[in-house]
């Protein structure tokens, strides 16, 4: 995908009204610190337009990045961040749910999980919720650079089983460090944006 123009167009907090966009949207969900913002930067060919942090809980708003005036990448706040209060968690949960429910232009939800770990109960809930809402989630197994090549297949299987993925569901190992997996994700997005 050739990136000619990117812009952080809309930032939504818990009380904001969601935009009624007319271009296809691609959302990135997953637990705090899994690498959503880092993946979005890689897909935008930018180093730090989406703010990232080693501390979980960096993204606390829904951020809409307009790509080439053709489509949007939607950076969601992470779930499962231990340090926020229950009330805060519920607010974020509602906000994400509301977005996934209401967006008319959402084409695909990419669910990110760390390739090193078995999916958590929250990951499973998110996966099931996405399926329940009629989307086929695409799983991105992040931080690929943190494991040996010999471990990849085993970890992919662990994630497939842990989420209860359907046989036809796609899982793409990805590294924001090496950019491995990026072409495959771009290709999928290109296809879904067109169709
Ligand atoms: P929240 O906004 O808190 O929900 O987190 P996030 O999912 O947006 O994660 P973010 O992109 O901020 O990345 C969290 C940390 O993981 C940062 O320190 C990143 O540099 C690091 N990270 C993300 N992706 C990768 C990767 O593929 N490889 C390695 N080695 N580190 C990564
Ligand atoms: Mg983030």
Short mmCIF file of C-alpha atoms and ligand atoms in Angstrom, two decimals:
data_model
loop_
_atom_site.label_atom_id
_atom_site.label_comp_id
_atom_site.label_asym_id
_atom_site.label_seq_id
_atom_site.Cartn_x
_atom_site.Cartn_y
_atom_site.Cartn_z
CA UNK A 1 0.00 0.00 0.00
CA UNK A 2 1.43 3.38 -0.97
CA UNK A 3 0.92 5.88 1.84
CA UNK A 4 0.59 9.34 0.34
CA UNK A 5 -1.19 11.13 3.12
CA UNK A 6 -2.07 10.35 6.74
CA UNK A 7 -3.88 12.49 9.25
CA UNK A 8 -5.18 11.98 12.78
CA UNK A 9 -8.65 13.25 11.93
CA UNK A 10 -10.86 12.49 14.94
CA UNK A 11 -10.15 11.78 18.61
CA UNK A 12 -13.08 10.49 20.67
CA UNK A 13 -13.20 10.41 24.46
CA UNK A 14 -15.86 8.62 26.47
CA UNK A 15 -18.34 11.46 26.09
CA UNK A 16 -17.62 12.31 22.45
CA UNK A 17 -19.98 11.63 19.59
CA UNK A 18 -18.57 9.12 17.17
CA UNK A 19 -17.94 10.44 13.65
CA UNK A 20 -20.21 9.32 10.83
CA UNK A 21 -17.49 8.53 8.34
CA UNK A 22 -18.15 7.59 4.75
CA UNK A 23 -14.86 5.78 4.06
CA UNK A 24 -14.14 2.16 5.07
CA UNK A 25 -12.83 1.72 8.62
CA UNK A 26 -10.40 -0.87 9.96
CA UNK A 27 -10.21 -1.16 13.75
CA UNK A 28 -7.42 -2.52 15.91
CA UNK A 29 -8.39 -4.06 19.26
CA UNK A 30 -6.47 -5.90 21.93
CA UNK A 31 -5.21 -5.71 25.44
CA UNK A 32 -3.15 -2.78 26.69
CA UNK A 33 0.46 -2.83 25.52
CA UNK A 34 -0.07 -5.55 22.90
CA UNK A 35 1.13 -3.18 20.15
CA UNK A 36 -1.97 -1.66 18.50
CA UNK A 37 -0.53 1.83 18.09
CA UNK A 38 2.83 0.41 16.98
CA UNK A 39 1.11 -1.66 14.29
CA UNK A 40 -0.85 1.37 13.10
CA UNK A 41 2.39 3.38 12.82
CA UNK A 42 3.93 0.58 10.77
CA UNK A 43 0.87 0.49 8.50
CA UNK A 44 1.09 4.29 8.08
CA UNK A 45 4.85 4.28 7.46
CA UNK A 46 5.23 6.68 10.37
CA UNK A 47 7.49 6.27 13.37
CA UNK A 48 5.41 7.91 16.05
CA UNK A 49 2.21 9.52 14.76
CA UNK A 50 0.21 7.11 16.91
CA UNK A 51 1.59 7.52 20.42
CA UNK A 52 3.08 4.36 21.90
CA UNK A 53 4.50 3.58 25.33
CA UNK A 54 6.14 0.80 27.29
CA UNK A 55 3.58 1.65 29.98
CA UNK A 56 0.18 0.06 29.31
CA UNK A 57 -2.82 2.36 29.04
CA UNK A 58 -1.30 4.84 26.57
CA UNK A 59 -4.21 5.15 24.16
CA UNK A 60 -7.30 6.26 26.08
CA UNK A 61 -9.40 7.58 23.23
CA UNK A 62 -10.66 6.19 19.92
CA UNK A 63 -8.39 7.70 17.27
CA UNK A 64 -9.34 7.82 13.60
CA UNK A 65 -6.44 8.07 11.16
CA UNK A 66 -7.43 9.06 7.63
CA UNK A 67 -5.22 7.23 5.13
CA UNK A 68 -4.92 8.72 1.63
CA UNK A 69 -8.50 9.99 1.98
CA UNK A 70 -9.40 6.39 1.12
CA UNK A 71 -9.87 4.62 4.44
CA UNK A 72 -9.45 4.89 8.21
CA UNK A 73 -7.33 3.04 10.72
CA UNK A 74 -9.07 3.14 14.09
CA UNK A 75 -6.83 2.89 17.15
CA UNK A 76 -8.81 1.62 20.14
CA UNK A 77 -7.91 1.87 23.83
CA UNK A 78 -6.56 -1.40 25.21
CA UNK A 79 -8.50 -3.57 27.61
CA UNK A 80 -7.31 -5.45 30.65
CA UNK A 81 -5.17 -2.66 32.06
CA UNK A 82 -4.97 -3.49 35.76
CA UNK A 83 -4.27 0.00 37.08
CA UNK A 84 -7.48 1.73 36.07
CA UNK A 85 -10.57 1.63 38.26
CA UNK A 86 -13.51 -0.64 37.53
CA UNK A 87 -15.59 2.42 36.62
CA UNK A 88 -12.97 3.53 34.08
CA UNK A 89 -12.78 0.01 32.62
CA UNK A 90 -16.52 -0.07 32.20
CA UNK A 91 -16.52 3.33 30.50
CA UNK A 92 -13.87 2.22 28.00
CA UNK A 93 -15.60 -1.09 27.47
CA UNK A 94 -18.85 0.72 26.68
CA UNK A 95 -17.10 3.16 24.37
CA UNK A 96 -15.43 0.38 22.36
CA UNK A 97 -18.61 -1.67 22.29
CA UNK A 98 -20.62 1.33 21.18
CA UNK A 99 -18.19 2.01 18.35
CA UNK A 100 -18.05 -1.59 17.13
CA UNK A 101 -21.81 -1.73 17.30
CA UNK A 102 -22.66 1.56 15.63
CA UNK A 103 -20.10 2.11 12.93
CA UNK A 104 -21.61 1.62 9.51
CA UNK A 105 -18.29 1.71 7.72
CA UNK A 106 -16.36 -0.79 9.85
CA UNK A 107 -15.04 -3.45 7.47
CA UNK A 108 -12.85 -5.50 9.75
CA UNK A 109 -11.71 -5.79 13.35
CA UNK A 110 -8.11 -6.82 13.76
CA UNK A 111 -7.67 -8.48 17.14
CA UNK A 112 -4.10 -8.30 18.40
CA UNK A 113 -2.63 -10.86 20.79
CA UNK A 114 0.96 -11.22 21.97
CA UNK A 115 2.57 -14.15 20.12
CA UNK A 116 4.38 -15.17 23.32
CA UNK A 117 1.31 -15.79 25.44
CA UNK A 118 -1.81 -17.87 25.57
CA UNK A 119 -4.88 -15.65 24.96
CA UNK A 120 -6.51 -14.31 28.13
CA UNK A 121 -10.18 -14.53 29.12
CA UNK A 122 -10.52 -10.91 27.92
CA UNK A 123 -9.06 -11.85 24.53
CA UNK A 124 -11.56 -14.67 24.19
CA UNK A 125 -14.44 -12.40 25.18
CA UNK A 126 -13.32 -9.84 22.59
CA UNK A 127 -13.00 -12.52 19.90
CA UNK A 128 -16.46 -13.87 20.66
CA UNK A 129 -17.94 -10.41 20.78
CA UNK A 130 -16.53 -9.56 17.36
CA UNK A 131 -17.90 -12.79 15.90
CA UNK A 132 -21.26 -12.22 17.59
CA UNK A 133 -21.47 -8.83 15.90
CA UNK A 134 -21.10 -10.40 12.49
CA UNK A 135 -17.44 -9.71 11.75
CA UNK A 136 -14.75 -12.23 10.86
CA UNK A 137 -11.90 -11.15 13.11
CA UNK A 138 -8.38 -11.20 11.69
CA UNK A 139 -5.91 -12.12 14.42
CA UNK A 140 -2.53 -10.41 14.51
CA UNK A 141 0.06 -12.17 16.67
CA UNK A 142 2.33 -9.29 17.71
CA UNK A 143 5.96 -9.01 18.88
CA UNK A 144 7.08 -11.74 16.51
CA UNK A 145 10.68 -10.56 16.95
CA UNK A 146 10.58 -11.66 20.60
CA UNK A 147 10.46 -15.40 19.81
CA UNK A 148 12.63 -17.78 17.82
CA UNK A 149 11.50 -18.83 14.38
CA UNK A 150 11.30 -22.42 15.61
CA UNK A 151 8.58 -21.40 18.10
CA UNK A 152 6.25 -19.64 15.65
CA UNK A 153 4.08 -22.59 14.64
CA UNK A 154 3.64 -23.75 18.22
CA UNK A 155 2.60 -20.27 19.38
CA UNK A 156 0.22 -19.83 16.45
CA UNK A 157 -1.45 -23.09 17.39
CA UNK A 158 -1.67 -22.05 21.05
CA UNK A 159 -3.45 -18.85 19.99
CA UNK A 160 -5.77 -20.62 17.54
CA UNK A 161 -6.82 -23.08 20.23
CA UNK A 162 -6.94 -20.50 23.02
CA UNK A 163 -9.32 -18.24 21.09
CA UNK A 164 -11.31 -21.13 19.64
CA UNK A 165 -10.66 -19.78 16.15
CA UNK A 166 -12.53 -21.17 13.16
CA UNK A 167 -10.41 -23.05 10.64
CA UNK A 168 -10.87 -20.35 8.00
CA UNK A 169 -9.94 -17.46 10.35
CA UNK A 170 -6.71 -15.74 9.43
CA UNK A 171 -3.83 -15.26 11.85
CA UNK A 172 -0.84 -13.14 10.84
CA UNK A 173 2.37 -13.05 12.88
CA UNK A 174 3.68 -9.48 12.92
CA UNK A 175 6.61 -7.48 14.24
CA UNK A 176 6.63 -3.70 14.53
CA UNK A 177 10.40 -3.95 14.87
CA UNK A 178 11.11 -5.87 11.63
CA UNK A 179 7.79 -5.01 9.90
CA UNK A 180 7.39 -8.71 9.10
CA UNK A 181 3.73 -9.41 8.28
CA UNK A 182 2.99 -5.86 7.14
CA UNK A 183 2.59 -6.64 3.43
CA UNK A 184 0.08 -9.35 4.23
CA UNK A 185 -1.98 -7.00 6.41
CA UNK A 186 -1.89 -4.26 3.75
CA UNK A 187 -3.02 -6.76 1.13
CA UNK A 188 -5.99 -7.83 3.26
CA UNK A 189 -6.98 -4.23 3.95
CA UNK A 190 -6.67 -3.33 0.28
CA UNK A 191 -8.93 -6.20 -0.68
CA UNK A 192 -11.55 -5.44 1.98
CA UNK A 193 -11.54 -1.69 1.27
CA UNK A 194 -12.27 -2.39 -2.39
CA UNK A 195 -14.90 -5.07 -1.84
P1 LIG B 1 -2.28 0.83 24.73
O1 LIG B 1 -2.38 2.09 23.94
O2 LIG B 1 -1.79 1.04 26.12
O3 LIG B 1 -3.52 0.02 24.68
O4 LIG B 1 -1.10 -0.07 24.07
P2 LIG B 1 -0.85 -0.47 22.53
O5 LIG B 1 -1.51 -1.76 22.26
O6 LIG B 1 -1.18 0.66 21.63
O7 LIG B 1 0.72 -0.76 22.54
P3 LIG B 1 1.91 0.14 21.95
O8 LIG B 1 1.88 0.15 20.46
O9 LIG B 1 1.94 1.43 22.67
O10 LIG B 1 3.17 -0.77 22.35
C1 LIG B 1 3.44 -1.12 23.70
C2 LIG B 1 4.93 -1.42 23.85
O11 LIG B 1 5.27 -2.59 23.12
C3 LIG B 1 5.84 -0.31 23.34
O12 LIG B 1 6.97 -0.23 24.19
C4 LIG B 1 6.24 -0.81 21.96
O13 LIG B 1 7.49 -0.32 21.54
C5 LIG B 1 6.31 -2.32 22.18
N1 LIG B 1 6.02 -3.08 20.94
C6 LIG B 1 4.92 -2.98 20.17
N2 LIG B 1 4.99 -3.82 19.12
C7 LIG B 1 6.18 -4.45 19.22
C8 LIG B 1 6.85 -5.44 18.41
O14 LIG B 1 6.36 -5.93 17.39
N3 LIG B 1 8.08 -5.85 18.85
C9 LIG B 1 8.66 -5.37 19.98
N4 LIG B 1 9.85 -5.86 20.32
N5 LIG B 1 8.05 -4.44 20.75
C10 LIG B 1 6.85 -3.98 20.37
MG1 LIG B 2 -2.08 2.46 21.97
#
